[in-house]
Coordinates of C-alpha atoms and ligand atoms in Angstrom, one line a residue:
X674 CA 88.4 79.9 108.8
X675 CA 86.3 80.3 111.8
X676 CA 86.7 78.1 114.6
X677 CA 85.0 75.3 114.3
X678 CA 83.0 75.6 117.0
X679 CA 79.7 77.5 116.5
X680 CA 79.0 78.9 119.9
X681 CA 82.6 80.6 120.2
X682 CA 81.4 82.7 116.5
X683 CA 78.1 83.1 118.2
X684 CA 79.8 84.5 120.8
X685 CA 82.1 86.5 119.5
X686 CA 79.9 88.0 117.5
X687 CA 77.3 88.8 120.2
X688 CA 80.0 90.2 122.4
X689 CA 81.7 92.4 119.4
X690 CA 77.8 93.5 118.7
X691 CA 77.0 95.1 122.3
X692 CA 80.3 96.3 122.2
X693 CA 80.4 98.3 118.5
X694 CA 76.2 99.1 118.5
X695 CA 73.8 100.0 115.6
X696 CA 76.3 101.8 113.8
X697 CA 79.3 99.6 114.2
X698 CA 78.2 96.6 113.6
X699 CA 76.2 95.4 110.8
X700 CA 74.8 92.3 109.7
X701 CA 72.5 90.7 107.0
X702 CA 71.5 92.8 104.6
X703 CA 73.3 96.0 105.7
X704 CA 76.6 94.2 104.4
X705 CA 75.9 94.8 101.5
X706 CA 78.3 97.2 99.6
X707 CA 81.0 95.3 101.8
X708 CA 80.7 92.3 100.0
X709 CA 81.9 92.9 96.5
X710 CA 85.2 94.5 95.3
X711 CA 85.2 97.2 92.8
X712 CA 85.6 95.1 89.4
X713 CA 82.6 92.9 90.8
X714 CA 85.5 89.7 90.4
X715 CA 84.7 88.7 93.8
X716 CA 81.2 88.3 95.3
X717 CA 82.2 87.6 98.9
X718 CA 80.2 86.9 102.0
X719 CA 80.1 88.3 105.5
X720 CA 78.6 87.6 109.1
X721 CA 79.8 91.2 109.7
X722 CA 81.1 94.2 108.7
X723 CA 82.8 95.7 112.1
X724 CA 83.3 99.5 112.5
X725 CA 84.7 100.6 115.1
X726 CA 85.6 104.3 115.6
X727 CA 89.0 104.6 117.2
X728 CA 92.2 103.0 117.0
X729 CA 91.6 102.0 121.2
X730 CA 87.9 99.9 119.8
X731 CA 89.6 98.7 116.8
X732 CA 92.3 97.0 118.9
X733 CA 89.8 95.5 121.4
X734 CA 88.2 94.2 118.4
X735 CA 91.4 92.5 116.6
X736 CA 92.1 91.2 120.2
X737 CA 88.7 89.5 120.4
X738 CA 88.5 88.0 116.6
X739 CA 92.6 86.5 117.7
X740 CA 91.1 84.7 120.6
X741 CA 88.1 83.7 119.2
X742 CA 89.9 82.2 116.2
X743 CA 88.0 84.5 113.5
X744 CA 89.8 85.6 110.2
X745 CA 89.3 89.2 109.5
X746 CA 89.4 91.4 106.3
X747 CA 90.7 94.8 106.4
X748 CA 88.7 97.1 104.4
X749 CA 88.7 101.3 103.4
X750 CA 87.4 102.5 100.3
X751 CA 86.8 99.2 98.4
X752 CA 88.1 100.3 95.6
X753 CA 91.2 97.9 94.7
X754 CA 91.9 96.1 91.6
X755 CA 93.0 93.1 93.0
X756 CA 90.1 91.4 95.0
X757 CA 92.2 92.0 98.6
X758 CA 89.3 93.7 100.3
X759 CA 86.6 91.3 99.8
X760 CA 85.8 88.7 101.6
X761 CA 85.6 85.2 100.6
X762 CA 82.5 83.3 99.2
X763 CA 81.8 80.9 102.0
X764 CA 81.1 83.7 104.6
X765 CA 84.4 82.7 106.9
X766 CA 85.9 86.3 107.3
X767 CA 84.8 89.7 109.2
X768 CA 85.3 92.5 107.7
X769 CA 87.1 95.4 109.6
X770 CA 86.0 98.4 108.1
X771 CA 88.2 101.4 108.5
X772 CA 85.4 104.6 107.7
X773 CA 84.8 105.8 111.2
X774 CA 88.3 106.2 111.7
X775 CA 87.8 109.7 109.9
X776 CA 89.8 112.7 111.3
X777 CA 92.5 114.5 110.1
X778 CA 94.2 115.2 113.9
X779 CA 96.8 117.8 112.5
X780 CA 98.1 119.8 109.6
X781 CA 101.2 121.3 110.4
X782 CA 102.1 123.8 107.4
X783 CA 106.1 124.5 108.8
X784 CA 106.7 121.1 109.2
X785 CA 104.8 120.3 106.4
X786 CA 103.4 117.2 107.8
X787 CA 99.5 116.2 108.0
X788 CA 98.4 113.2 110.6
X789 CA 95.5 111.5 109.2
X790 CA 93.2 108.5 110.3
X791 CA 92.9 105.3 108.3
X792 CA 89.6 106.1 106.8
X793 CA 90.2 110.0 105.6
X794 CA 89.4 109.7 102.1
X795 CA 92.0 110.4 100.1
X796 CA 90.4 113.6 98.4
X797 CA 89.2 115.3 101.8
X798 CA 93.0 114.8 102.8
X799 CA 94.1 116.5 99.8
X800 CA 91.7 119.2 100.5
X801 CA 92.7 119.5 104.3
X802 CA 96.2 119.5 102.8
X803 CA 95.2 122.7 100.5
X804 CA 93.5 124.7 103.0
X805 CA 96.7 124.6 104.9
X806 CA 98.2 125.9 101.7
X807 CA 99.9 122.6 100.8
X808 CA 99.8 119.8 98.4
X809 CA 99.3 116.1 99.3
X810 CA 100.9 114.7 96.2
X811 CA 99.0 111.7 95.1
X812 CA 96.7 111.5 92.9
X813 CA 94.6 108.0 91.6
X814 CA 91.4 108.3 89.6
X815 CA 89.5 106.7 93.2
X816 CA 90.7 109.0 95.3
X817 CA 87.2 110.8 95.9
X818 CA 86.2 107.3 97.4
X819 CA 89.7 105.3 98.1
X820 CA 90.8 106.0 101.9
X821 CA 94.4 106.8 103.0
X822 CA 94.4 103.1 104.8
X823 CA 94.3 101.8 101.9
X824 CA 96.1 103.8 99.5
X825 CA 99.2 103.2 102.0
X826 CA 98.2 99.8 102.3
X827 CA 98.5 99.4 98.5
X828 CA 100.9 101.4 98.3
X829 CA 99.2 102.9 96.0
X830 CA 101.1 105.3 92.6
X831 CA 98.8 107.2 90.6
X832 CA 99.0 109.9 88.5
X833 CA 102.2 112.0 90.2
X834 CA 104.4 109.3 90.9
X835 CA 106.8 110.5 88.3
X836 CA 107.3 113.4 90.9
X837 CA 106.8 112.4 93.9
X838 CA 106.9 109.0 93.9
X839 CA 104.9 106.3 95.6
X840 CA 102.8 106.3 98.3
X841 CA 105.4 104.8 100.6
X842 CA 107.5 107.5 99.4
X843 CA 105.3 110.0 101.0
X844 CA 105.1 108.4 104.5
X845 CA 106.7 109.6 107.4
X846 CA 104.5 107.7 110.3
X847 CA 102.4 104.9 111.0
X848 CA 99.7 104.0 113.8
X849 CA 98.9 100.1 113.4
X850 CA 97.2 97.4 115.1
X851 CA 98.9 94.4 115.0
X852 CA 97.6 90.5 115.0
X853 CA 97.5 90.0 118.4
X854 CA 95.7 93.5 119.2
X855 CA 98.6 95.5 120.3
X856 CA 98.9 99.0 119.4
X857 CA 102.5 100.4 117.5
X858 CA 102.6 104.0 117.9
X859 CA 104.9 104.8 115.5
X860 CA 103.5 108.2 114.5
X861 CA 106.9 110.2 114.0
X862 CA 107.0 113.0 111.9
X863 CA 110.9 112.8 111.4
X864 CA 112.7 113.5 108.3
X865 CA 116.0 111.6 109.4
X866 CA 115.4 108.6 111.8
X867 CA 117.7 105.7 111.9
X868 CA 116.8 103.6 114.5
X869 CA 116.6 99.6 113.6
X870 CA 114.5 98.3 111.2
X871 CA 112.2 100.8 109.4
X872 CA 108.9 99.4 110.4
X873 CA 106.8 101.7 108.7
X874 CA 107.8 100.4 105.0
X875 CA 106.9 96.9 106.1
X876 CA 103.2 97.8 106.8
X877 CA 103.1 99.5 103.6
X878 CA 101.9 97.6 100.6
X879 CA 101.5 94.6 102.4
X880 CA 97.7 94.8 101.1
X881 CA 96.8 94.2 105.3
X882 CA 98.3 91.1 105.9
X883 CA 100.5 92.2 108.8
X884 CA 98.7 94.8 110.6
X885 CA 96.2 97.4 110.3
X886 CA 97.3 100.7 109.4
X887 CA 94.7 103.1 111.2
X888 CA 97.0 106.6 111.2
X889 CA 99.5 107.9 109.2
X890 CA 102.0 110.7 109.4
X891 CA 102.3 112.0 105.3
X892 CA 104.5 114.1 103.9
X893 CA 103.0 117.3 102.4
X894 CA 105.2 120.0 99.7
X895 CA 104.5 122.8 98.6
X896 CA 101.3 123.9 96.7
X897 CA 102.3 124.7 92.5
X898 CA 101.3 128.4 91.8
X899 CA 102.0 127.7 87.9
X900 CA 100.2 124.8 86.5
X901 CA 99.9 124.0 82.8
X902 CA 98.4 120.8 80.7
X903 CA 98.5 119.6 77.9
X904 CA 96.9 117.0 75.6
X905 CA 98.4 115.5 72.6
X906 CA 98.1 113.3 70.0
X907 CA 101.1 111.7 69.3
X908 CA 102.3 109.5 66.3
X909 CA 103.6 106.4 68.5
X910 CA 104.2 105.4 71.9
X911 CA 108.3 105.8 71.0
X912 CA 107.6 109.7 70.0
X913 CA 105.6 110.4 73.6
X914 CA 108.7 109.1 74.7
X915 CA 111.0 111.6 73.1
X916 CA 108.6 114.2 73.9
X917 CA 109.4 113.3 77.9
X918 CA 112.7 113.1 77.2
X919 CA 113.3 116.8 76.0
X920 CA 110.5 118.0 78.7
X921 CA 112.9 115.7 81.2
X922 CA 116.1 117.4 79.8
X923 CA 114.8 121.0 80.4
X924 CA 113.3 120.7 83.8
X925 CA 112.3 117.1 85.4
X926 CA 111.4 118.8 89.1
X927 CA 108.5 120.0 86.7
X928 CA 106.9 117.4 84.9
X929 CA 103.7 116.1 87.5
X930 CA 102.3 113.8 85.3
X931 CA 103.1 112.2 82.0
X932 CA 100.2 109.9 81.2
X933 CA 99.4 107.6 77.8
X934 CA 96.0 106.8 76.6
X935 CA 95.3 104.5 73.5
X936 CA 93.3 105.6 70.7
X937 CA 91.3 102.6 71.4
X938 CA 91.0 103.6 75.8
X939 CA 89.5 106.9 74.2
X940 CA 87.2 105.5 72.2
X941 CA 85.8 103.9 75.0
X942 CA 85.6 107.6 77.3
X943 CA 83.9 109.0 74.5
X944 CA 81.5 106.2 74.4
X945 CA 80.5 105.3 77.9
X946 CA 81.6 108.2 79.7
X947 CA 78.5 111.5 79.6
X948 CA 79.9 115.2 79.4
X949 CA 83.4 113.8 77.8
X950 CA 84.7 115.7 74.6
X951 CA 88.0 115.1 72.5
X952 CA 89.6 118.0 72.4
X953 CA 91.4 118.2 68.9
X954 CA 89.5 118.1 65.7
X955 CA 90.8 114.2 64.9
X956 CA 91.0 111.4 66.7
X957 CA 94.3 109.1 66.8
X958 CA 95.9 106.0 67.8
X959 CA 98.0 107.5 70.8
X960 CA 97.3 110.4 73.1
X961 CA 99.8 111.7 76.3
X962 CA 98.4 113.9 78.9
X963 CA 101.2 116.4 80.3
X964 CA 101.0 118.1 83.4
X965 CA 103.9 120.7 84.6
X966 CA 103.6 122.6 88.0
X967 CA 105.8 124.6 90.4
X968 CA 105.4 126.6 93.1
X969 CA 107.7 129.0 91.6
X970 CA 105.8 132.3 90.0
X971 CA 106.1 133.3 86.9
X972 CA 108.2 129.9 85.9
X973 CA 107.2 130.3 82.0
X974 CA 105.7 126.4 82.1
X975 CA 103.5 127.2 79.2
X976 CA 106.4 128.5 77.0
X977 CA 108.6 125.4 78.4
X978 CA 105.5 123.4 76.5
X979 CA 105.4 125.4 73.4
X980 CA 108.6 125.0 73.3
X981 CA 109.0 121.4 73.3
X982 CA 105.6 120.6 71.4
X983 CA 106.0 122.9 68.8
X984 CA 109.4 121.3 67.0
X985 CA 107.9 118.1 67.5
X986 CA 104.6 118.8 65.8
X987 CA 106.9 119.8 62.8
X988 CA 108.4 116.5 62.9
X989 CA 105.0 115.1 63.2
X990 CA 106.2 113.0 66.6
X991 CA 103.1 115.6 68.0
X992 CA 100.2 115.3 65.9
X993 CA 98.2 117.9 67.0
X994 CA 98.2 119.3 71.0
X995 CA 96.1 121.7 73.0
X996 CA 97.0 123.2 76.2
X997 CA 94.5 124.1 78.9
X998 CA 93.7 127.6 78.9
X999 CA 91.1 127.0 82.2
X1000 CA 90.3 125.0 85.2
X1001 CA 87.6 124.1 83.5
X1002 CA 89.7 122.9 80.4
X1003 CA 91.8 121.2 82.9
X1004 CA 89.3 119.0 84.7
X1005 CA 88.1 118.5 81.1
X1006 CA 91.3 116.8 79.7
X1007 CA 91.8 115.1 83.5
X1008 CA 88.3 113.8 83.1
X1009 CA 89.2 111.8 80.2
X1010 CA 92.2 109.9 81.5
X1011 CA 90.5 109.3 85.2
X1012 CA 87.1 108.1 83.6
X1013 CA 89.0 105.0 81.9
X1014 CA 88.6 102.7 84.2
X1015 CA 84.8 103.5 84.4
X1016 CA 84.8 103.3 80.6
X1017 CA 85.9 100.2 81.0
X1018 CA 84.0 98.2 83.5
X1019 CA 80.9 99.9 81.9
X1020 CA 82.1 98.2 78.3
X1021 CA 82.1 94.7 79.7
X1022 CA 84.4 91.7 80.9
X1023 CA 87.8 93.4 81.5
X1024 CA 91.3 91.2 82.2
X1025 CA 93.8 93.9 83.6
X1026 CA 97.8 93.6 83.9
X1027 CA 98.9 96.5 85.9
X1028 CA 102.7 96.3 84.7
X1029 CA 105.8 98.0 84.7
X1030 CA 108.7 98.0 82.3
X1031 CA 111.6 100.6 82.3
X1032 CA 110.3 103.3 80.9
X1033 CA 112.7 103.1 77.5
X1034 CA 111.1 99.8 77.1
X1035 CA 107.5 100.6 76.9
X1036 CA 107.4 100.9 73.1
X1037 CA 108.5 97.4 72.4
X1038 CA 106.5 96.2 75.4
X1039 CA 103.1 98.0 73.9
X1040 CA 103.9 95.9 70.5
X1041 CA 104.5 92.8 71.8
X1042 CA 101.8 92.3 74.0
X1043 CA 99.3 93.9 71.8
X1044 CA 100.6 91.0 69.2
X1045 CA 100.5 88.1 71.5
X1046 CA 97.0 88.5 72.7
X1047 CA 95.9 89.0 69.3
X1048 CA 97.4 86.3 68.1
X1049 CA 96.0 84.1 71.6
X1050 CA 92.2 85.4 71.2
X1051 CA 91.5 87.0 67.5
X1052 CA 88.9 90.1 67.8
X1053 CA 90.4 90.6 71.9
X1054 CA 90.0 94.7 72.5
X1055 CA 94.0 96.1 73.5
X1056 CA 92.9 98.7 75.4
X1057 CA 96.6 99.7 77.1
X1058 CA 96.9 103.1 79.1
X1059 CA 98.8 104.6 82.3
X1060 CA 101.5 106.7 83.8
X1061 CA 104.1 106.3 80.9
X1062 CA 106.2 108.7 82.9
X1063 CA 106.6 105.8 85.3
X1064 CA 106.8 102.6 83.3
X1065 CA 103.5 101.5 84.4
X1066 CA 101.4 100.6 81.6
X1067 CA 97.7 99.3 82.5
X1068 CA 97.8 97.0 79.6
X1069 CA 94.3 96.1 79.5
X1070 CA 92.0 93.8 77.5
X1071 CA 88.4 94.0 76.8
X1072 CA 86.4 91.1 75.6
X1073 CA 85.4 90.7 71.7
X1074 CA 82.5 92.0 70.9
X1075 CA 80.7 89.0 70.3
X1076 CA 82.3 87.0 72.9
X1077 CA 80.5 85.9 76.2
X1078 CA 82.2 88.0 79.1
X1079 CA 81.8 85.0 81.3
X1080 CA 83.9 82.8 78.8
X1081 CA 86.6 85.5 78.1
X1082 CA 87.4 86.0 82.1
X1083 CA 87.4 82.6 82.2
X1084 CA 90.7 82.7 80.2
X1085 CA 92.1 85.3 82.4
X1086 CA 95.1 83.6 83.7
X1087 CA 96.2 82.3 79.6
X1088 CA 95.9 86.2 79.2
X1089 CA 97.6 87.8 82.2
X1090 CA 100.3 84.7 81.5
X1091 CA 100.6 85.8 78.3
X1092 CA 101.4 89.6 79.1
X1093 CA 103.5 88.7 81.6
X1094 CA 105.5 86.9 79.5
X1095 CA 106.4 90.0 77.8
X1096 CA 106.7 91.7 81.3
X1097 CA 109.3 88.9 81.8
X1098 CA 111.6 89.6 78.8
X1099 CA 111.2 93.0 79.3
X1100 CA 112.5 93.2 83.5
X1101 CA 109.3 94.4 84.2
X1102 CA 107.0 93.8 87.1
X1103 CA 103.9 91.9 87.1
X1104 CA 102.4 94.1 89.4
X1105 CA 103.0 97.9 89.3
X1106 CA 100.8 99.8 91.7
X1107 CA 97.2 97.5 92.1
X1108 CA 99.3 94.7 94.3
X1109 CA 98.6 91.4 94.2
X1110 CA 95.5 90.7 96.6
X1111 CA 93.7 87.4 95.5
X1112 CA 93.9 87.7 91.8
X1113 CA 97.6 87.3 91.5
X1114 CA 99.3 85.0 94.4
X1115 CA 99.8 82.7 92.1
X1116 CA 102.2 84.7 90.2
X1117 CA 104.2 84.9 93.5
X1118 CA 106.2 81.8 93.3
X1119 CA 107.4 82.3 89.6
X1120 CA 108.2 86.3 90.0
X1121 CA 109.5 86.3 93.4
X1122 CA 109.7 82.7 94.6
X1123 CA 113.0 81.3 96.4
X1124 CA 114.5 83.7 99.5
X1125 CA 112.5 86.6 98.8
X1126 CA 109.3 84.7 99.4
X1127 CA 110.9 82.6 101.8
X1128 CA 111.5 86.3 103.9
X1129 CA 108.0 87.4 103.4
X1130 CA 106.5 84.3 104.5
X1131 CA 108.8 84.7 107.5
X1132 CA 107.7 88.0 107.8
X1133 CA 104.0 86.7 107.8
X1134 CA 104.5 84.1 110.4
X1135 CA 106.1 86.1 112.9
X1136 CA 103.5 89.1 112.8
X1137 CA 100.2 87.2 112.3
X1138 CA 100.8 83.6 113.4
X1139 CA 97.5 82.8 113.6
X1140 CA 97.1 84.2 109.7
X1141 CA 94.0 85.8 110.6
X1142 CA 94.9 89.4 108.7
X1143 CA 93.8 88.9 105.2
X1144 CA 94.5 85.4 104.2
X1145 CA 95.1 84.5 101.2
X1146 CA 96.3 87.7 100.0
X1147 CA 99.4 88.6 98.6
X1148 CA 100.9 84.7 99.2
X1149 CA 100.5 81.9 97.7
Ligands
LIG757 C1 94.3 104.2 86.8 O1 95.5 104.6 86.7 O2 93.3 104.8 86.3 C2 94.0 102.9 87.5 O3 95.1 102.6 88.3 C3 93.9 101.8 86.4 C4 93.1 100.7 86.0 O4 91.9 100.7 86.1 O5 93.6 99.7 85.5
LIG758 ZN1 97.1 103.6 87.6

């Protein structure tokens, strides 16, 4: 909360205003946009949105808000699943928005390393990254609008984690801010660095609860010369798995994405999504999306597919498949995975559980879950989809038809509970890639209560004793 006395907010936020101007500071109306999270959960409310334009005025500002007692929000894209950007409903947090912090400040293509500010969007850094003649390998459906601060913040997985893992798996270097407005400048580009506790990993995913990222030092490979997709439809969720398996068994460094979509998700794309086709002449209950790439030449990844697809389309595992024969074709099948979301939320009330099994077990998890929330709300819409490849299914549920949105969210928690017990049984995670922001500290105690909690609440206190970074989010 604010301090409780008025003046000292006053203040602050006079002084913070003459010191940001026009553009960095915004008030009243102009917060607007800042306000309300991406799946319109949380419908917060600010007496600012600060943005300042360098790391140097974002310290001075973190330094001011600590002294003055304020709470502050860390904020890029907006465009999280979990509610951690917002602020709260009774107007007692800033938010610090990252978007003038906006320049690449250097590609290096030998050391293949880019150094990119907090609020590079995600898809201008992967376009930096190409005209250096390099891929930045990560890929989420928001990445035209999500920024790197918080992809690494979130520690964000997406679409090539199969690959190329996670975001943290892809970061070399961090510039934060910490609670108390110092600076770490621990921008190394270093492939082997063993020097105490690795710092960098703790800033990572901790949703901006212990500092704010502002610069990062990323890892860059090199960019594929052969590229092929594929989309299928397949006869189960256990025959996409046996379909990975033999493209795993011939060559794994190849396989850049190994996504699932329901009949049901589909459905939904071709609905609510304009300029979205299905590419095969019938529709059916399970579709993967395959994408192989290499930088080799020549590599023979289409005849790798053939090979694999064509055997399993005699034993009707593969329904039916087509396989890109364009860019255009391409961005066509890619369209209808990353539009799923949009599908969604333009549908209706949506409950999401963003979880992860091991991969063997996603069949069994796909059943049971699919059962028990049929059996806990008759007429509920399973609408499960994600980066099989990785485990991580984004088992989600869309209201009944003639159910009132309002009244199905308001049984979110009986739903995500109910997944999650399925999760449990499984050794899954309750929480794959979106974090756990406001909507899910609650789970915390249950999934990862006892000395792990105990350490990350340890971890909390001796970074931001004041908890003025995010509160609320991630812990209970
Ligand atoms: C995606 O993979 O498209 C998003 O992470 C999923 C979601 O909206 O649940
Ligand atoms: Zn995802």
């Amino acid at each position: 909360m604010l301090n409780s006395d008025p003046t000292d907010i006053n203040g602050l936020l006079a002084r913070l205003q003459t010191m940001l101007g026009p553009t960095g500071f915004l008030s009243g109306a102009d917060t607007a946009g800042y306000t309300e999270d991406w799946r319109r959960l949380y419908q917060g409310v600010t007496k600012a949105v600060l943005r300042p334009a360098n790391t140097a005025d974002l310290a001075e500002v973190v330094r001011l808000c600590a002294a003055a007692g304020a709470k502050l929000i860390p904020q890029g894209g907006n465009t999280g699943m979990v509610g951690a950007a917002a602020p709260a409903a009774d107007g007692s947090e800033l938010v610090l928005s990252l978007g003038r912090l906006n320049h690449i400040r250097d590609i290096d293509a030998a050391d293949m390393t880019m150094t990119v500010e907090a609020g590079v969007t995600l898809k201008a850094a992967q376009d930096a990254a190409e005209a250096a003649g390099c891929l930045l390998p990560l890929s989420i459906s928001s990445e035209g609008t999500a920024q790197i601060g918080g992809v690494l913040s979130t520690n964000a997985g997406g679409n090539n984690t199969v690959r190329y893992g996670n975001a943290r798996d892809l970061v070399l270097g961090l510039e934060v801010v910490l609670a108390d407005g110092q600076v770490w400048n621990g921008l190394r580009r270093l492939r082997k660095d063993n020097t105490g506790y690795c710092l960098r990993q703790l800033f990572v995913g901790a949703e901006g609860t212990l500092g704010v990222i502002t610069a990062a030092v990323l890892k860059l490979v090199p960019r594929p010369r052969e590229i092929e997709v594929a989309f299928c439809a397949v006869a189960s969720p256990a025959a996409a798995l046996e379909v990975f398996g033999h493209l795993q068994a011939r060559d794994p460094a190849a396989i850049q994405a190994f996504e699932y979509m329901s009949g049901a998700g589909m459905a939904l794309v071709l609905k609510n999504i304009p300029d979205t086709a299905l590419p095969l002449a019938i529709p059916a209950a399970h579709y993967v999306l395959i994408e192989l790439a290499t930088p080799r030449q020549n590599a023979g990844l289409r005849d790798l597919l053939e090979e694999v697809l064509a055997p399993a389309m005699e034993e009707e595992k593969v329904l039916d498949a087509v396989i890109a024969t364009s860019e255009a074709q391409r961005r066509a099948i890619w369209k209808l995975r990353e539009e799923h979301s949009e599908a969604q939320k333009r549908e209706g009330a949506s409950v999401k559980n963003d979880v992860s099994v091991p991969v063997s077990a996603v069949p069994t998890f796909l059943a049971q879950a699919s059962a028990a929330c049929t059996a806990l709300i008759p007429g509920i819409r399973v609408v499960p989809f994600g980066h099989l490849g990785d485990g991580n299914i984004h088992f989600n549920l869309e209201q009944p038809i003639d159910m009132d949105g309002a009244a199905f969210l308001a049984r979110d928690h009986e739903i995500m509970d109910t997944v999650n017990e399925v999760v449990r049984s499984l050794d899954g995670s309750f929480s794959a890639e979106h974090g756990v922001g406001r909507l899910k500290p609650y789970m915390m105690p249950q999934w990862r209560g006892g000395a792990e909690l105990d350490i990350m609440q340890r971890i909390k206190q001796a970074l931001d004793p004041l908890g003025m970074l995010s509160p609320g989010r991630v812990l209970p």
